[in-house]
PDB file of C-alpha atoms and ligand atoms in Angstrom:
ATOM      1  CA  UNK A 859      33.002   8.595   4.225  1.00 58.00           C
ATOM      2  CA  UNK A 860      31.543   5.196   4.871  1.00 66.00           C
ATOM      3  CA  UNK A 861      28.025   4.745   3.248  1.00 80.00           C
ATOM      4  CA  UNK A 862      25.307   4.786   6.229  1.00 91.00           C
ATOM      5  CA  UNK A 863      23.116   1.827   6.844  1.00 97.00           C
ATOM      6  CA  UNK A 864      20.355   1.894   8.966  1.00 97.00           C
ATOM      7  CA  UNK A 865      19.331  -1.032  11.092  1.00 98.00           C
ATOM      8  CA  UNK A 866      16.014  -0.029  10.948  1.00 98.00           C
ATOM      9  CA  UNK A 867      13.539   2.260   8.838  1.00 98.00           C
ATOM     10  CA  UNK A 868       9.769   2.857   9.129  1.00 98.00           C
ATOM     11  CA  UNK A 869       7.672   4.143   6.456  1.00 98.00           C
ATOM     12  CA  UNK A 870       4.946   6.008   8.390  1.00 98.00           C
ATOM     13  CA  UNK A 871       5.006   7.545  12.024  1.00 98.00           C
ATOM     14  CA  UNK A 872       1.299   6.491  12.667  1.00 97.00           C
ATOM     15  CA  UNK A 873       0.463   5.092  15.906  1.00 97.00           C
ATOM     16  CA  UNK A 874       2.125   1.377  14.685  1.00 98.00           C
ATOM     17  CA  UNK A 875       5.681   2.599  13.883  1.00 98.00           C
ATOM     18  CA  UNK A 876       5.586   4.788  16.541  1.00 98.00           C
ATOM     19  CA  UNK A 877       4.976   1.789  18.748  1.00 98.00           C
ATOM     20  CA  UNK A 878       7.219  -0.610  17.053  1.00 98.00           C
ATOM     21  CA  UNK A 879       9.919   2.357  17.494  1.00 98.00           C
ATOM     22  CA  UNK A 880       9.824   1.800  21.422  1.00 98.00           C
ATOM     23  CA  UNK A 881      10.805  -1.667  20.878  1.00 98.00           C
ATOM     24  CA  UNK A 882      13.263  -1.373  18.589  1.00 98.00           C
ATOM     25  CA  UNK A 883      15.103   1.361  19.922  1.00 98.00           C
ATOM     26  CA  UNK A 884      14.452   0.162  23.769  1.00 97.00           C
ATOM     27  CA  UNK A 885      16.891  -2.614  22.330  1.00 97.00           C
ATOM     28  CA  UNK A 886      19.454  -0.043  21.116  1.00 97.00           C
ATOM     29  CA  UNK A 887      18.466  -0.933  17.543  1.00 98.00           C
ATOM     30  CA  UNK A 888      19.000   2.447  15.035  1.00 98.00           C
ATOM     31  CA  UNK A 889      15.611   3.305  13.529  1.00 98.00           C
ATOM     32  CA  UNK A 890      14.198   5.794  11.522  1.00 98.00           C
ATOM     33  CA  UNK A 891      10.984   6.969  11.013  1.00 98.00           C
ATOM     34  CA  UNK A 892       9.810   8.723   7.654  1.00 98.00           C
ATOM     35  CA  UNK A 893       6.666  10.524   7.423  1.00 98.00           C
ATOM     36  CA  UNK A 894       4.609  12.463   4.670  1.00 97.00           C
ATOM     37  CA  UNK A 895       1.981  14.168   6.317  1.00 93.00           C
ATOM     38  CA  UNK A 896       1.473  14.246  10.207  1.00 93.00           C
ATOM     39  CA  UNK A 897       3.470  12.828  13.104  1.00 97.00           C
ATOM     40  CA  UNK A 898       0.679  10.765  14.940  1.00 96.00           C
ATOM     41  CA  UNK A 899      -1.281   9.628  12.238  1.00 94.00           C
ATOM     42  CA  UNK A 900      -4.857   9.604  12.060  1.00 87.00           C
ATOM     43  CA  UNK A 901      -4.879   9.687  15.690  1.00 89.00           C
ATOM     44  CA  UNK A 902      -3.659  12.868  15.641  1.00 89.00           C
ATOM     45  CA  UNK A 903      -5.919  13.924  13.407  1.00 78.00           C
ATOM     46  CA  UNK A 904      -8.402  12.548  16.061  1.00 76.00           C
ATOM     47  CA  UNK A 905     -11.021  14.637  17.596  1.00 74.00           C
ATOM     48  CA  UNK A 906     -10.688  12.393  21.159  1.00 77.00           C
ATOM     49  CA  UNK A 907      -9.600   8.853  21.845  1.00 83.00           C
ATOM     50  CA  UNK A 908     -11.683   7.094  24.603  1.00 79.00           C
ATOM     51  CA  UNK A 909     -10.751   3.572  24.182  1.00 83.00           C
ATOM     52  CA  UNK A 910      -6.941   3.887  25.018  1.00 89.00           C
ATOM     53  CA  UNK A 911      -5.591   2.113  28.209  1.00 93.00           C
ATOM     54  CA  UNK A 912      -4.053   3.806  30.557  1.00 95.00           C
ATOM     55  CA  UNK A 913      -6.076   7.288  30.103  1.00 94.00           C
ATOM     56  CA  UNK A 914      -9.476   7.131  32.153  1.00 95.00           C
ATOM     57  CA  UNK A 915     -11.054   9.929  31.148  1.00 94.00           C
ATOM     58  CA  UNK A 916      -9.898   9.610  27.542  1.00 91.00           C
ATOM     59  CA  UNK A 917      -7.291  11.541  25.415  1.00 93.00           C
ATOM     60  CA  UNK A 918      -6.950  14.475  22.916  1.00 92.00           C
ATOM     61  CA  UNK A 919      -5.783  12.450  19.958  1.00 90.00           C
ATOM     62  CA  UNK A 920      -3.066  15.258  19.273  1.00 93.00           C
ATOM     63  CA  UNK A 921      -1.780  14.701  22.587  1.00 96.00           C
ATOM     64  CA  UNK A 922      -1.777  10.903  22.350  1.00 97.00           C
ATOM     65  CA  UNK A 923       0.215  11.326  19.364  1.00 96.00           C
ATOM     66  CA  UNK A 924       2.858  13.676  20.502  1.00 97.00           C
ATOM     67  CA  UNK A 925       3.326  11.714  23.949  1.00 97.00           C
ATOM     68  CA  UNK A 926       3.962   8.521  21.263  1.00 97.00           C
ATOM     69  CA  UNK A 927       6.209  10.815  19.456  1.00 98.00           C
ATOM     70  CA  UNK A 928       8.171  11.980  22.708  1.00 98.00           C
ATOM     71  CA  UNK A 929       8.196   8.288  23.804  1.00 97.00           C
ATOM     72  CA  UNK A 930       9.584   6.671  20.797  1.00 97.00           C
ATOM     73  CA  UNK A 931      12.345   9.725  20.770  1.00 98.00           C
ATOM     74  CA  UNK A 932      13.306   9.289  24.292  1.00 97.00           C
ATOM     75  CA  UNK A 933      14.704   5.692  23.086  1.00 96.00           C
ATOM     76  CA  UNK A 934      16.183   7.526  20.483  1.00 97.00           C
ATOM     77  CA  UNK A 935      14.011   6.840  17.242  1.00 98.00           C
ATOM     78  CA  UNK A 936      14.720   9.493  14.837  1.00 98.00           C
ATOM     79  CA  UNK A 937      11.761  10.628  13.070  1.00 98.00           C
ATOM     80  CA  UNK A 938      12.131  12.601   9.784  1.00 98.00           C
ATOM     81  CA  UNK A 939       9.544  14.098   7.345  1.00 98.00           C
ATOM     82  CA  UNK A 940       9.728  12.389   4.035  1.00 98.00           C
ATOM     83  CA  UNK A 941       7.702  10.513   1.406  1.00 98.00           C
ATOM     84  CA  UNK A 942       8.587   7.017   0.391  1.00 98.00           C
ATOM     85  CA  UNK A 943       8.016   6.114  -3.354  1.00 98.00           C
ATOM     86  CA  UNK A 944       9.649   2.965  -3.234  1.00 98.00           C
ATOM     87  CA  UNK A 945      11.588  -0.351  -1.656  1.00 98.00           C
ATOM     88  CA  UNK A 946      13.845  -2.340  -3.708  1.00 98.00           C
ATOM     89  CA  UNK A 947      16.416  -5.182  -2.474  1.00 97.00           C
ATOM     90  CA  UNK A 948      19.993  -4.962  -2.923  1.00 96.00           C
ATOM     91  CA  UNK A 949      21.831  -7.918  -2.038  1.00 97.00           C
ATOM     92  CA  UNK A 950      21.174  -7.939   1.815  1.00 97.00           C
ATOM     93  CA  UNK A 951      19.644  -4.346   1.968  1.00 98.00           C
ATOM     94  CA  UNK A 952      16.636  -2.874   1.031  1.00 98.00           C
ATOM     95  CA  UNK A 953      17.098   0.445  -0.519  1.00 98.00           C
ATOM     96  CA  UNK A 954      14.136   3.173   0.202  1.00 98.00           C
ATOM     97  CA  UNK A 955      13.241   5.900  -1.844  1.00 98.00           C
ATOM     98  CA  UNK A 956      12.460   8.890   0.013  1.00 98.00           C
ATOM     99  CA  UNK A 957      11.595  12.232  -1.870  1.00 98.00           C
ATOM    100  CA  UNK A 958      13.947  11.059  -4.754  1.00 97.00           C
ATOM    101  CA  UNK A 959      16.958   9.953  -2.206  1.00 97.00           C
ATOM    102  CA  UNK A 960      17.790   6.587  -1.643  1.00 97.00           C
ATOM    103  CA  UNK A 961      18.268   4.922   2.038  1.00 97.00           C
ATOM    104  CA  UNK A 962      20.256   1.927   3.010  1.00 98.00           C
ATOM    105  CA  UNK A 963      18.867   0.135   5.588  1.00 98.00           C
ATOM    106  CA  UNK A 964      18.871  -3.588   6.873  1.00 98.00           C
ATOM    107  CA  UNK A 965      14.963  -3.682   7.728  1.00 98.00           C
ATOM    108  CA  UNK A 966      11.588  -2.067   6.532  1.00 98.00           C
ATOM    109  CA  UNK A 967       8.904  -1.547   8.673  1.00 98.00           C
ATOM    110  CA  UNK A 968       5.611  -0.409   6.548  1.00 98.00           C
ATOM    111  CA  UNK A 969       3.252   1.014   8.381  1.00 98.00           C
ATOM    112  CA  UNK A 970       1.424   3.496   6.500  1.00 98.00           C
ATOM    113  CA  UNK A 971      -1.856   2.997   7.433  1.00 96.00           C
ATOM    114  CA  UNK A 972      -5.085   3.063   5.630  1.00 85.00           C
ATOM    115  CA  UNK A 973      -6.095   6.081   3.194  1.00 82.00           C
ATOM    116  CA  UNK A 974     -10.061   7.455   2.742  1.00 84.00           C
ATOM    117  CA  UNK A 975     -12.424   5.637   1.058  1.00 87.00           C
ATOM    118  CA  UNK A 976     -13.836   7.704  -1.949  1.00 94.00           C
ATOM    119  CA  UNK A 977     -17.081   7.860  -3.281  1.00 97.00           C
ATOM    120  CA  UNK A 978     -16.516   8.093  -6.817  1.00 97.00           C
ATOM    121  CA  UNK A 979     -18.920  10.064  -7.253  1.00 98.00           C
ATOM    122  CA  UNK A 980     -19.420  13.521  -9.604  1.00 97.00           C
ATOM    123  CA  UNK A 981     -18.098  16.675  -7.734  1.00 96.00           C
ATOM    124  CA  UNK A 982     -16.375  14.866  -5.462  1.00 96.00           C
ATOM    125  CA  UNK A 983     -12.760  15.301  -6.780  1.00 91.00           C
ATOM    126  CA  UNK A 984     -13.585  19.194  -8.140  1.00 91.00           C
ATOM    127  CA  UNK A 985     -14.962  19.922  -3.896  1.00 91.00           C
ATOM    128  CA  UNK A 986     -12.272  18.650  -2.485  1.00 84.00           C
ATOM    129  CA  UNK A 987     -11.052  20.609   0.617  1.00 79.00           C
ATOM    130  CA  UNK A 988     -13.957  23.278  -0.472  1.00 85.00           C
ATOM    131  CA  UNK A 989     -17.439  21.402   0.332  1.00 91.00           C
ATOM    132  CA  UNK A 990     -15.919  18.036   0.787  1.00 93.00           C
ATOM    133  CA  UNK A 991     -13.975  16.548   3.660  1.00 91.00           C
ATOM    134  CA  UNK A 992     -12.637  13.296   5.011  1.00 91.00           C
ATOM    135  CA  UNK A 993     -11.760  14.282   8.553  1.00 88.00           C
ATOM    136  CA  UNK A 994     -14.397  16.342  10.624  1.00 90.00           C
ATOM    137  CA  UNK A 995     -11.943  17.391  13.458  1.00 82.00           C
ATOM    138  CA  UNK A 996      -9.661  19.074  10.557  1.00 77.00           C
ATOM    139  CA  UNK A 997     -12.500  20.976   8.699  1.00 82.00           C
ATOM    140  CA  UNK A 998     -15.473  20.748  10.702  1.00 90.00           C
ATOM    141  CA  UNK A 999     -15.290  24.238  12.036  1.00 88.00           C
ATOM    142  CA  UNK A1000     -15.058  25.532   8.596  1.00 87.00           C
ATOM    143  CA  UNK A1001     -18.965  24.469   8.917  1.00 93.00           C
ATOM    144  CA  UNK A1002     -20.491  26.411  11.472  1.00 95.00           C
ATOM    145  CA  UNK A1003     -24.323  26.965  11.523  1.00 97.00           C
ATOM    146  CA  UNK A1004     -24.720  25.569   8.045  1.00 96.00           C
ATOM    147  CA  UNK A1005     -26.241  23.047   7.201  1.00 97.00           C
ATOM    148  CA  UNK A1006     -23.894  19.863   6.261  1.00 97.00           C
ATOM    149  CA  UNK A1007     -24.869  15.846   5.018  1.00 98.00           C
ATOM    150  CA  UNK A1008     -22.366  12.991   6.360  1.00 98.00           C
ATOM    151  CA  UNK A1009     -21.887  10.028   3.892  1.00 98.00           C
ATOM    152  CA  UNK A1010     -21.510   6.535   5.213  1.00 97.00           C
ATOM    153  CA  UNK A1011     -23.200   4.669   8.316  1.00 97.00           C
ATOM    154  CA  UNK A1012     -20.568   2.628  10.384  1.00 97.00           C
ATOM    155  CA  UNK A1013     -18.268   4.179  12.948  1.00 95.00           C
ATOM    156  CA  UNK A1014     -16.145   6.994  11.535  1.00 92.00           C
ATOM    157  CA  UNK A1015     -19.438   8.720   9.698  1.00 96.00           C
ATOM    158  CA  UNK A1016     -21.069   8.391  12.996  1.00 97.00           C
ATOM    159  CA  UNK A1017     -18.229   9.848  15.104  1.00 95.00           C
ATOM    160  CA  UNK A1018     -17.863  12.771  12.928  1.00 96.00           C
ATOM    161  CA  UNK A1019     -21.651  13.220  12.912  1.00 98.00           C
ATOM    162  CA  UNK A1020     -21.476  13.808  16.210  1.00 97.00           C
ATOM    163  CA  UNK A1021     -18.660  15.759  15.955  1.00 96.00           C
ATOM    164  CA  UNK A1022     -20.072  18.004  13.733  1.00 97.00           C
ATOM    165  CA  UNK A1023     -23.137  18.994  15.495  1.00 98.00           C
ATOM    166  CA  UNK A1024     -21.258  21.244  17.418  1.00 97.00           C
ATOM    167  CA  UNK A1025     -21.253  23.647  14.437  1.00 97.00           C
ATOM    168  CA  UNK A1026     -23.649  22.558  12.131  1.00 98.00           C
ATOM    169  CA  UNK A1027     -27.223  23.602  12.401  1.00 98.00           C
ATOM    170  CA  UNK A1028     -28.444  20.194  10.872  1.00 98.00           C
ATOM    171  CA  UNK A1029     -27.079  16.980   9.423  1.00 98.00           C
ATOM    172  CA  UNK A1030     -28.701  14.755   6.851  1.00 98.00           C
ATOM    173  CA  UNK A1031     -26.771  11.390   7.414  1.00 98.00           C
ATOM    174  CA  UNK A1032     -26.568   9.091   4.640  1.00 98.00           C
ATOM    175  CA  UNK A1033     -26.450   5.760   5.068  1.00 98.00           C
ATOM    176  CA  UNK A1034     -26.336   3.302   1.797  1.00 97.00           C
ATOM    177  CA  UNK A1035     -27.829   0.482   3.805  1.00 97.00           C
ATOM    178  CA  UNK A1036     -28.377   0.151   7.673  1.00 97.00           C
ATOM    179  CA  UNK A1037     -26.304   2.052  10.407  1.00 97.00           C
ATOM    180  CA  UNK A1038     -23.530  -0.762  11.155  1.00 97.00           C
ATOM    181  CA  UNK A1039     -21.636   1.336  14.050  1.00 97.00           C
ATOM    182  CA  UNK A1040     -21.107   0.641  17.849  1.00 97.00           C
ATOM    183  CA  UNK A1041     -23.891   0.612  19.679  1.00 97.00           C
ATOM    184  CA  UNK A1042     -22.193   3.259  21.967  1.00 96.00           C
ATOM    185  CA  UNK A1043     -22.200   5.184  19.074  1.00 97.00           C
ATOM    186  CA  UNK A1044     -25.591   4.806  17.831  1.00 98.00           C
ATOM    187  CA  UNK A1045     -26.887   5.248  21.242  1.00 98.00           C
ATOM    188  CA  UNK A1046     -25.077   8.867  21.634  1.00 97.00           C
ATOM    189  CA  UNK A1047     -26.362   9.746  17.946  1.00 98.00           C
ATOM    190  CA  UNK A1048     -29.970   9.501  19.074  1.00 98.00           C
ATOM    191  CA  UNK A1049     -29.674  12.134  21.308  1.00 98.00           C
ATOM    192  CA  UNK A1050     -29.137  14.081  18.017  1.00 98.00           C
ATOM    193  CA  UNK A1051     -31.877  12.663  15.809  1.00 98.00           C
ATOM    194  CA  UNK A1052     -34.081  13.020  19.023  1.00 98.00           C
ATOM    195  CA  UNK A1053     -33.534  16.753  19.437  1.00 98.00           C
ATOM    196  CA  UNK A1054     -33.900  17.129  15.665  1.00 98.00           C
ATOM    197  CA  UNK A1055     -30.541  18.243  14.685  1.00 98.00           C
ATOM    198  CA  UNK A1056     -29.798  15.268  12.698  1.00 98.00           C
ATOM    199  CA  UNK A1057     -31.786  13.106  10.332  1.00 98.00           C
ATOM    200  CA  UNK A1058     -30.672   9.816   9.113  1.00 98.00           C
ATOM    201  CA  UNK A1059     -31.826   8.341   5.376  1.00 98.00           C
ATOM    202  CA  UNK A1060     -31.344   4.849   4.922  1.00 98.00           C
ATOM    203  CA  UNK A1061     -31.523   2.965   2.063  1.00 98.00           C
ATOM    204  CA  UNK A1062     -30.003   5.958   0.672  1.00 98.00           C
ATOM    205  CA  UNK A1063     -26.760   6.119  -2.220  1.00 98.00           C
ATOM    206  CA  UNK A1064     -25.263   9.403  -2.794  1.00 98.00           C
ATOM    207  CA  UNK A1065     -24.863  10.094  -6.237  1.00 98.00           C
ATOM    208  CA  UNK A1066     -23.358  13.653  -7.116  1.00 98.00           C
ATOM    209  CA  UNK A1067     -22.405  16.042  -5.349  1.00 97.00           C
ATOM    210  CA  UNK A1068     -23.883  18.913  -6.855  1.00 96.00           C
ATOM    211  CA  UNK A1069     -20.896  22.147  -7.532  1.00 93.00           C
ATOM    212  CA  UNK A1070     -22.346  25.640  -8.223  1.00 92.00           C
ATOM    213  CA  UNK A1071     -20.210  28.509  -8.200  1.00 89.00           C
ATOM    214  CA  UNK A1072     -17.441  26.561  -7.583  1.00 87.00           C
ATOM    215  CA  UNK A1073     -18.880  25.015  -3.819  1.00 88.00           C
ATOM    216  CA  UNK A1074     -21.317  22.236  -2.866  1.00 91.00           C
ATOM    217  CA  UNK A1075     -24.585  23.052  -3.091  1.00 92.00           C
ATOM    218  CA  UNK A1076     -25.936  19.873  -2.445  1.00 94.00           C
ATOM    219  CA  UNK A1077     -26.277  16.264  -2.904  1.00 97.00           C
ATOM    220  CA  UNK A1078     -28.301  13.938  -5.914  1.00 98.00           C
ATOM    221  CA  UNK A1079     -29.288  10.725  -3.639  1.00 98.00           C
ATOM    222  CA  UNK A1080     -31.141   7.813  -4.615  1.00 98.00           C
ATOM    223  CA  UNK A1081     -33.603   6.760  -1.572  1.00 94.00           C
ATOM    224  CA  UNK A1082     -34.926   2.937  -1.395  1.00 84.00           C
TER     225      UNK A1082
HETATM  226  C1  FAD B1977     -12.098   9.795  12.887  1.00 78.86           C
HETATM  227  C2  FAD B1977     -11.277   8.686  13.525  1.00 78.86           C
HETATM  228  C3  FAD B1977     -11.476   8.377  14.882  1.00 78.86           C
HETATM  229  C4  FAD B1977     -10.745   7.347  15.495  1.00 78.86           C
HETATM  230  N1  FAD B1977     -10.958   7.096  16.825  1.00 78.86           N
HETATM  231  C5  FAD B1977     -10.257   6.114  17.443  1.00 78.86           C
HETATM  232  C6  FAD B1977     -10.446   5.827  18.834  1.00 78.86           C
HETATM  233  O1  FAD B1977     -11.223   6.484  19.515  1.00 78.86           O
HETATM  234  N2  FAD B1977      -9.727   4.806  19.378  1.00 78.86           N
HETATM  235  C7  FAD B1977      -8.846   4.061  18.634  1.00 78.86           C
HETATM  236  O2  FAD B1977      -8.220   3.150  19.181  1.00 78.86           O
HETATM  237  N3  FAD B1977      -8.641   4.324  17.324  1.00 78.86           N
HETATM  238  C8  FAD B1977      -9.321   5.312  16.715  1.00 78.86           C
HETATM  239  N4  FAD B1977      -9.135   5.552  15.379  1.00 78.86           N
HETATM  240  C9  FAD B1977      -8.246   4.665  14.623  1.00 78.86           C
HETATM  241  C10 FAD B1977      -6.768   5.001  14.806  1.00 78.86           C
HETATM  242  O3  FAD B1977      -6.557   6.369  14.528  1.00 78.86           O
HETATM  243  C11 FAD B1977      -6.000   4.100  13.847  1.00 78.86           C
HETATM  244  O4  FAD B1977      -6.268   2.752  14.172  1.00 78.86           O
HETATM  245  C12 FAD B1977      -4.498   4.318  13.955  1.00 78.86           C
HETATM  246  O5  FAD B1977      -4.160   5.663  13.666  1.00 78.86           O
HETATM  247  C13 FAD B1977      -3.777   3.394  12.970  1.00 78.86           C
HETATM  248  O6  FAD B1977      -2.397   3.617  13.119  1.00 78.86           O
HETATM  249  P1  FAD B1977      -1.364   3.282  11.974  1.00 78.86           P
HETATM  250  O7  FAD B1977      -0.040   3.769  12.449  1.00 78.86           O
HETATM  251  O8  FAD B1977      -1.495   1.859  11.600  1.00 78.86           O
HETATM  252  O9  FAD B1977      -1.857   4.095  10.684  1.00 78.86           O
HETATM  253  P2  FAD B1977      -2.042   5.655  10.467  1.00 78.86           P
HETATM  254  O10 FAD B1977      -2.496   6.321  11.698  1.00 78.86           O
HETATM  255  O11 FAD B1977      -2.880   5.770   9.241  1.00 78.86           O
HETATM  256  O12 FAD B1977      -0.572   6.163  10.148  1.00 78.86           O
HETATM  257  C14 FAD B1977       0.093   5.846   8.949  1.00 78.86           C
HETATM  258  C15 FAD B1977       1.033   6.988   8.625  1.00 78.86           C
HETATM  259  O13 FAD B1977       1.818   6.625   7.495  1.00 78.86           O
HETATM  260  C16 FAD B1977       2.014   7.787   6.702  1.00 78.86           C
HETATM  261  N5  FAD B1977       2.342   7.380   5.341  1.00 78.86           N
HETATM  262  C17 FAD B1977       1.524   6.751   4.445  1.00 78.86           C
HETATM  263  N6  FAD B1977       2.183   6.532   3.287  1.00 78.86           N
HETATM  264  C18 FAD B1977       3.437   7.033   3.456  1.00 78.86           C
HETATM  265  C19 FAD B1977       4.583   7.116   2.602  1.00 78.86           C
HETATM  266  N7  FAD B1977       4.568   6.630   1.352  1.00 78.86           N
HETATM  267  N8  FAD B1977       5.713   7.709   3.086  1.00 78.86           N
HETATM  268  C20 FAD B1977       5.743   8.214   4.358  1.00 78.86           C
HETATM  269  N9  FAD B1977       4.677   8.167   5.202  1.00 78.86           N
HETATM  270  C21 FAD B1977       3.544   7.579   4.761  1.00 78.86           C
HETATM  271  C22 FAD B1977       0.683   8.507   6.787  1.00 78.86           C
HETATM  272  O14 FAD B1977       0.830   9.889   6.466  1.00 78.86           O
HETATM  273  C23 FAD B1977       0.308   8.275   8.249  1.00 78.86           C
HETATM  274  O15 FAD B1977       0.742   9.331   9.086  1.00 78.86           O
HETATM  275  C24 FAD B1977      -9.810   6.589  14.738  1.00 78.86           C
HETATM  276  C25 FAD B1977      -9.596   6.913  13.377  1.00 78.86           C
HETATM  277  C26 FAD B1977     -10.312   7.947  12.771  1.00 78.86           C
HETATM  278  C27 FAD B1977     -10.056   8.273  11.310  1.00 78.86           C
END
């Protein structure tokens, strides 16, 4: 059987390669998408997207993703769950390594977005996904009527702030300098800090993360 070469393969199946799929396949050129995690990418994982053209009233990021995903499939992309390791050239080709199998194909598209930003800090690693989260649409209900802190002052810590104050009973926020997001943002925080529900600390580094009985108990800061 003759070896299979694809014209085209993405690594990722984000919002980018999901666009760049339209185009490519719109011009009848194969492509295939391979993703490790979640058709949509972190706009799926999005609590609402209100900035996107086209949708007045805004979108559920879920939904923009999956109307992406049905878009980009209409043309034909073909879009596969799979984690790639590595790219090496051979002669003309690139060869991808997806969960330990190799793929021929004449292009790579890498579009595998951007990753969290860690603290670093003590108990951060041992809380993961039980006191500590990255994505406040995901986890946030996990978190109802306790109280919760938010690390980080520009717009995704300010987005999931408000997020989260559908759940929590109070929010410290904690913000290592100055609060650097949107000023739509900001201004739809304040209702929050107004009504008491959230407090913001600036000036303010988060040191530990304090673990007791295997959860987060708290947080060691250093203020000023
Ligand atoms: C909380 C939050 C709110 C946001 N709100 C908005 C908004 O309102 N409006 C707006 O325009 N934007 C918003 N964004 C930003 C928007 O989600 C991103 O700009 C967009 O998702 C970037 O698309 P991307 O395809 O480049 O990357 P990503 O969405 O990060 O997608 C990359 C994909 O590649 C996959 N991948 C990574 N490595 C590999 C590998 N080795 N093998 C296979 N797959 C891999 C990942 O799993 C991921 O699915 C928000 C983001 C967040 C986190």
């Amino acid at each position: 059987m003759a070896e299979m070469i694809r014209d085209v393969v993405m690594i990722g199946a984000g919002p980018s390669a999901l666009t760049a799929a339209i185009y490519t396949t719109r011009e009848d050129i194969d492509t295939v998408l391979y993703e490790k995690a979640t058709i949509g990418g972190m706009a799926a994982i999005t609590d609402q997207v209100d900035n996107y053209p086209g949708f007045p009233e805004g979108i559920e990021g879920m939904n923009l993703a999956s109307q992406l995903e049905k878009q980009a499939e209409r043309f034909g992309a073909h879009i596969e769950f799979g984690d790639a390791s590595s790219i090496r050239s051979e002669g003309k080709y690139k060869i991808i390594t997806i969960d330990g199998q190799d793929v021929k194909a004449k292009a790579v598209l890498i579009a595998t977005g951007s990753d969290y930003k860690k603290l670093g800090v003590p108990g951060e690693k041992e809380l993961y996904g039980r006191g500590v989260h990255y994505c406040a649409t995901c986890d946030g209900a996990f978190y109802r009527d306790k109280t919760l802190a938010v690390v980080g002052g520009g717009n995704s810590a300010i987005q999931e702030t408000i997020f989260l104050t559908r759940y929590a009973t109070h929010i410290d926020l904690l913000v290592r300098s100055t609060v650097k997001a949107s000023d739509v943002l900001q201004h739809e925080l304040q209702k929050y800090v107004d009504s008491g529900q959230v407090t913001i600390h600036l000036n303010t580094t988060t040191d530990e993360i304090i673990v007791s009985d295997g959860r987060a108990s708290g947080v060691k800061v250093t203020e000023g």
